[in-house]
Amino acid sequence: MAKAVDKAYHTVRERIVRGVYPASSRITEQEVAAVAGVSRTPVREALRKLHAEGLLEFVPHQGAIVTEWTHEDRDDVYELRAMLEAYGAARAARRITAEGIAELRQLAEDQYHETLAKPEGYLERVGHLNSHFHRRIHEFAGSPRLVSALHSLIEAPLMLKTFTTYQDEDLIRSASHHLEIVRALEARDGDWSSALMRSHILGARGTLVV
C-alpha cells in the first residue's frame, strides 16, 4: 500500500511540476490510477498528501484542483524561505561536519560548472543541484521541525521552475552564492551564513520581479 501511495504521489507531483497538470486543472482519481498503474485507494491518500503540501486544493463538487500561485503567494513563499533558511544556515554553521562541508562544496561546484558549461539539459540538473544543496543545509541544521516547515516551500512548483526564468548572469550569481555560503559555513560563522542565505533567497525573488 505504501509503495502504491508513493508511486501515485510522485506521478502527480512530477506532472504538476512539468506543467502536464497546469494551475487550476482538475485531477481525477481514475486518471491518476491509470497513469500510475495503481488502484484508486492509494491515489486518494496521495492526493491528500499533495493537498497537505499546498499543491492541490479540494473544491466541492469538483474534486482535486491544482493550486494556482499568485504574486502574493510568491512573495509569501520567498519571505518565509528567507527567514527560515537564514535561521537554518546559522544553526548549520554550528553543527556541520567536515564531511558535510565537503558534500556541500561538491554540490555548489557542480552547479557552478553546469551553469558555465551549459550542456544539454543543464537547467534541470541545476534545479536539482540547487534543491539538494538547500535540503542538505536544512538537514545539517539539526532541526526536524525546520526540515518539515521548509519541505513544501522549497519543493513547490514555483521554486522548481524558477531557473527556467533566469538569465545566464542570474544563474551564475546564484551558483556563486552557494560557493560563498559554503565558505561561511566552513568558517563556522553563523551570522555570516545567515546573512548570505537571506540575501541569496531575496535575490532570487528579485530576479523574478524584474
Tab-separated table of C-alpha atoms in Angstrom:
chain	number	residue	atom	x	y	z
A	1	MET	CA	0.000	0.000	0.000
A	2	ALA	CA	2.754	2.447	0.984
A	3	LYS	CA	4.624	1.837	-2.284
A	4	ALA	CA	1.451	2.385	-4.283
A	5	VAL	CA	0.806	5.670	-2.452
A	6	ASP	CA	4.376	6.817	-3.152
A	7	LYS	CA	4.037	5.888	-6.815
A	8	ALA	CA	0.797	7.825	-7.191
A	9	TYR	CA	2.209	10.764	-5.229
A	10	HIS	CA	5.360	11.074	-7.330
A	11	THR	CA	3.402	10.623	-10.559
A	12	VAL	CA	1.061	13.503	-9.807
A	13	ARG	CA	3.749	15.714	-8.304
A	14	GLU	CA	6.056	15.309	-11.297
A	15	ARG	CA	3.207	16.117	-13.681
A	16	ILE	CA	2.366	19.265	-11.724
A	17	VAL	CA	5.991	20.417	-11.774
A	18	ARG	CA	6.363	19.686	-15.501
A	19	GLY	CA	3.134	21.532	-16.281
A	20	VAL	CA	1.259	18.469	-17.534
A	21	TYR	CA	-1.289	19.369	-14.865
A	22	PRO	CA	-1.351	23.195	-15.081
A	23	ALA	CA	-2.691	25.516	-12.411
A	24	SER	CA	-6.474	25.302	-11.884
A	25	SER	CA	-6.731	21.997	-13.770
A	26	ARG	CA	-8.807	19.144	-12.326
A	27	ILE	CA	-7.154	15.849	-11.437
A	28	THR	CA	-9.321	12.745	-11.214
A	29	GLU	CA	-8.615	9.609	-9.234
A	30	GLN	CA	-9.372	7.490	-12.297
A	31	GLU	CA	-6.776	9.270	-14.431
A	32	VAL	CA	-4.034	9.063	-11.804
A	33	ALA	CA	-4.795	5.406	-11.128
A	34	ALA	CA	-4.493	4.626	-14.838
A	35	VAL	CA	-1.269	6.597	-15.326
A	36	ALA	CA	0.428	5.354	-12.137
A	37	GLY	CA	-0.810	1.797	-12.518
A	38	VAL	CA	-2.352	1.611	-9.045
A	39	SER	CA	-5.852	1.362	-7.584
A	40	ARG	CA	-7.903	4.382	-6.564
A	41	THR	CA	-7.386	3.823	-2.813
A	42	PRO	CA	-3.680	4.804	-2.745
A	43	VAL	CA	-4.459	7.636	-5.171
A	44	ARG	CA	-6.794	9.198	-2.600
A	45	GLU	CA	-4.037	9.092	0.016
A	46	ALA	CA	-1.526	10.580	-2.439
A	47	LEU	CA	-3.884	13.436	-3.296
A	48	ARG	CA	-4.424	14.159	0.410
A	49	LYS	CA	-0.650	14.326	0.876
A	50	LEU	CA	-0.289	16.756	-2.042
A	51	HIS	CA	-3.121	18.833	-0.585
A	52	ALA	CA	-1.294	19.000	2.759
A	53	GLU	CA	1.773	20.310	0.900
A	54	GLY	CA	-0.273	23.035	-0.770
A	55	LEU	CA	-0.017	21.643	-4.290
A	56	LEU	CA	-3.690	20.729	-4.585
A	57	GLU	CA	-6.978	22.143	-3.385
A	58	PHE	CA	-10.158	20.169	-2.797
A	59	VAL	CA	-13.143	22.017	-4.249
A	60	PRO	CA	-16.710	20.861	-3.510
A	61	HIS	CA	-18.350	19.084	-6.473
A	62	GLN	CA	-15.086	19.308	-8.460
A	63	GLY	CA	-12.508	17.311	-6.532
A	64	ALA	CA	-8.756	17.886	-6.640
A	65	ILE	CA	-7.653	21.093	-8.372
A	66	VAL	CA	-4.032	22.144	-8.954
A	67	THR	CA	-3.241	25.174	-6.797
A	68	GLU	CA	-2.767	28.436	-8.661
A	69	TRP	CA	0.178	30.556	-7.494
A	70	THR	CA	-0.413	34.307	-7.298
A	71	HIS	CA	2.137	37.117	-6.918
A	72	GLU	CA	1.158	37.295	-3.250
A	73	ASP	CA	1.830	33.574	-2.856
A	74	ARG	CA	5.250	34.022	-4.458
A	75	ASP	CA	6.208	36.870	-2.147
A	76	ASP	CA	4.961	34.951	0.869
A	77	VAL	CA	6.997	31.867	-0.025
A	78	TYR	CA	10.187	33.861	-0.519
A	79	GLU	CA	9.746	35.814	2.708
A	80	LEU	CA	9.201	32.603	4.654
A	81	ARG	CA	12.189	30.940	2.997
A	82	ALA	CA	14.403	33.947	3.695
A	83	MET	CA	13.571	33.845	7.404
A	84	LEU	CA	13.650	30.094	7.903
A	85	GLU	CA	16.639	29.281	5.708
A	86	ALA	CA	18.703	32.079	7.247
A	87	TYR	CA	17.958	30.563	10.660
A	88	GLY	CA	18.818	27.117	9.335
A	89	ALA	CA	22.144	28.309	7.902
A	90	ALA	CA	23.107	29.819	11.258
A	91	ARG	CA	22.299	26.526	13.021
A	92	ALA	CA	24.152	24.518	10.389
A	93	ALA	CA	27.287	26.638	10.841
A	94	ARG	CA	27.462	25.443	14.449
A	95	ARG	CA	26.753	21.774	13.704
A	96	ILE	CA	28.037	20.808	10.267
A	97	THR	CA	30.893	18.303	9.989
A	98	ALA	CA	33.919	18.436	7.702
A	99	GLU	CA	32.251	15.737	5.598
A	100	GLY	CA	29.154	17.905	5.338
A	101	ILE	CA	31.215	20.865	4.164
A	102	ALA	CA	32.852	18.677	1.515
A	103	GLU	CA	29.439	17.459	0.307
A	104	LEU	CA	28.038	20.985	0.037
A	105	ARG	CA	31.158	22.241	-1.730
A	106	GLN	CA	30.840	19.467	-4.322
A	107	LEU	CA	27.177	20.310	-4.928
A	108	ALA	CA	27.985	24.023	-5.251
A	109	GLU	CA	30.907	23.406	-7.604
A	110	ASP	CA	28.858	21.024	-9.757
A	111	GLN	CA	26.118	23.652	-10.048
A	112	TYR	CA	28.643	26.354	-10.922
A	113	HIS	CA	30.296	24.237	-13.628
A	114	GLU	CA	26.937	23.198	-15.116
A	115	THR	CA	25.938	26.853	-15.240
A	116	LEU	CA	29.105	27.865	-17.079
A	117	ALA	CA	29.265	24.917	-19.494
A	118	LYS	CA	25.513	24.828	-20.263
A	119	PRO	CA	25.408	21.252	-21.629
A	120	GLU	CA	22.124	19.837	-22.904
A	121	GLY	CA	19.583	19.525	-20.101
A	122	TYR	CA	21.642	21.665	-17.735
A	123	LEU	CA	18.736	23.712	-16.377
A	124	GLU	CA	17.036	20.619	-14.992
A	125	ARG	CA	20.291	19.453	-13.392
A	126	VAL	CA	20.947	22.929	-11.958
A	127	GLY	CA	17.465	22.889	-10.432
A	128	HIS	CA	18.066	19.509	-8.788
A	129	LEU	CA	21.539	20.505	-7.536
A	130	ASN	CA	20.100	23.704	-6.101
A	131	SER	CA	17.285	21.886	-4.282
A	132	HIS	CA	19.681	19.261	-2.931
A	133	PHE	CA	22.092	21.933	-1.679
A	134	HIS	CA	19.349	23.721	0.248
A	135	ARG	CA	17.826	20.499	1.607
A	136	ARG	CA	21.184	19.334	2.944
A	137	ILE	CA	21.729	22.618	4.794
A	138	HIS	CA	18.288	22.186	6.352
A	139	GLU	CA	19.308	18.707	7.494
A	140	PHE	CA	22.700	19.861	8.784
A	141	ALA	CA	20.845	22.427	10.915
A	142	GLY	CA	19.724	19.524	13.078
A	143	SER	CA	16.091	20.582	13.444
A	144	PRO	CA	13.413	18.156	12.201
A	145	ARG	CA	10.793	20.881	12.651
A	146	LEU	CA	12.728	23.190	10.341
A	147	VAL	CA	13.074	20.463	7.707
A	148	SER	CA	9.333	19.818	7.858
A	149	ALA	CA	8.445	23.506	7.655
A	150	LEU	CA	10.680	24.106	4.641
A	151	HIS	CA	9.849	20.985	2.650
A	152	SER	CA	6.695	22.269	0.984
A	153	LEU	CA	8.314	25.677	0.359
A	154	ILE	CA	11.487	24.578	-1.403
A	155	GLU	CA	9.743	21.778	-3.310
A	156	ALA	CA	6.836	23.870	-4.551
A	157	PRO	CA	6.443	24.001	-8.347
A	158	LEU	CA	7.044	27.740	-8.129
A	159	MET	CA	10.542	27.083	-6.759
A	160	LEU	CA	11.401	24.179	-9.055
A	161	LYS	CA	10.543	26.221	-12.137
A	162	THR	CA	12.479	29.298	-11.023
A	163	PHE	CA	15.620	28.575	-13.038
A	164	THR	CA	13.695	28.410	-16.321
A	165	THR	CA	13.117	32.177	-15.964
A	166	TYR	CA	16.738	33.065	-15.119
A	167	GLN	CA	19.161	34.812	-17.446
A	168	ASP	CA	22.744	33.489	-17.645
A	169	GLU	CA	24.038	36.119	-15.233
A	170	ASP	CA	21.322	35.215	-12.721
A	171	LEU	CA	22.314	31.548	-12.834
A	172	ILE	CA	25.993	32.366	-12.333
A	173	ARG	CA	25.233	34.705	-9.447
A	174	SER	CA	23.062	32.075	-7.744
A	175	ALA	CA	25.758	29.396	-8.116
A	176	SER	CA	28.380	31.819	-6.800
A	177	HIS	CA	26.208	32.489	-3.746
A	178	HIS	CA	26.264	28.777	-2.936
A	179	LEU	CA	30.057	28.708	-3.032
A	180	GLU	CA	30.203	31.688	-0.681
A	181	ILE	CA	27.671	30.113	1.687
A	182	VAL	CA	29.919	27.044	1.889
A	183	ARG	CA	32.852	29.282	2.860
A	184	ALA	CA	30.794	30.895	5.615
A	185	LEU	CA	29.696	27.502	6.940
A	186	GLU	CA	33.271	26.258	6.863
A	187	ALA	CA	34.283	29.295	8.925
A	188	ARG	CA	31.615	28.286	11.492
A	189	ASP	CA	30.263	31.831	11.295
A	190	GLY	CA	26.529	31.707	11.961
A	191	ASP	CA	25.907	35.398	11.392
A	192	TRP	CA	27.757	35.387	8.063
A	193	SER	CA	25.997	32.215	6.930
A	194	SER	CA	22.599	33.614	7.901
A	195	ALA	CA	23.173	36.941	6.155
A	196	LEU	CA	24.385	35.262	2.963
A	197	MET	CA	21.433	32.880	2.868
A	198	ARG	CA	18.870	35.637	3.396
A	199	SER	CA	20.481	37.737	0.657
A	200	HIS	CA	20.569	34.700	-1.647
A	201	ILE	CA	16.848	33.944	-1.218
A	202	LEU	CA	15.713	37.557	-1.561
A	203	GLY	CA	17.978	37.966	-4.589
A	204	ALA	CA	16.156	35.056	-6.231
A	205	ARG	CA	12.848	36.764	-5.554
A	206	GLY	CA	14.167	39.985	-7.024
A	207	THR	CA	15.154	38.156	-10.199
A	208	LEU	CA	11.555	37.050	-10.690
A	209	VAL	CA	10.166	40.519	-10.010
A	210	VAL	CA	12.375	42.297	-12.552
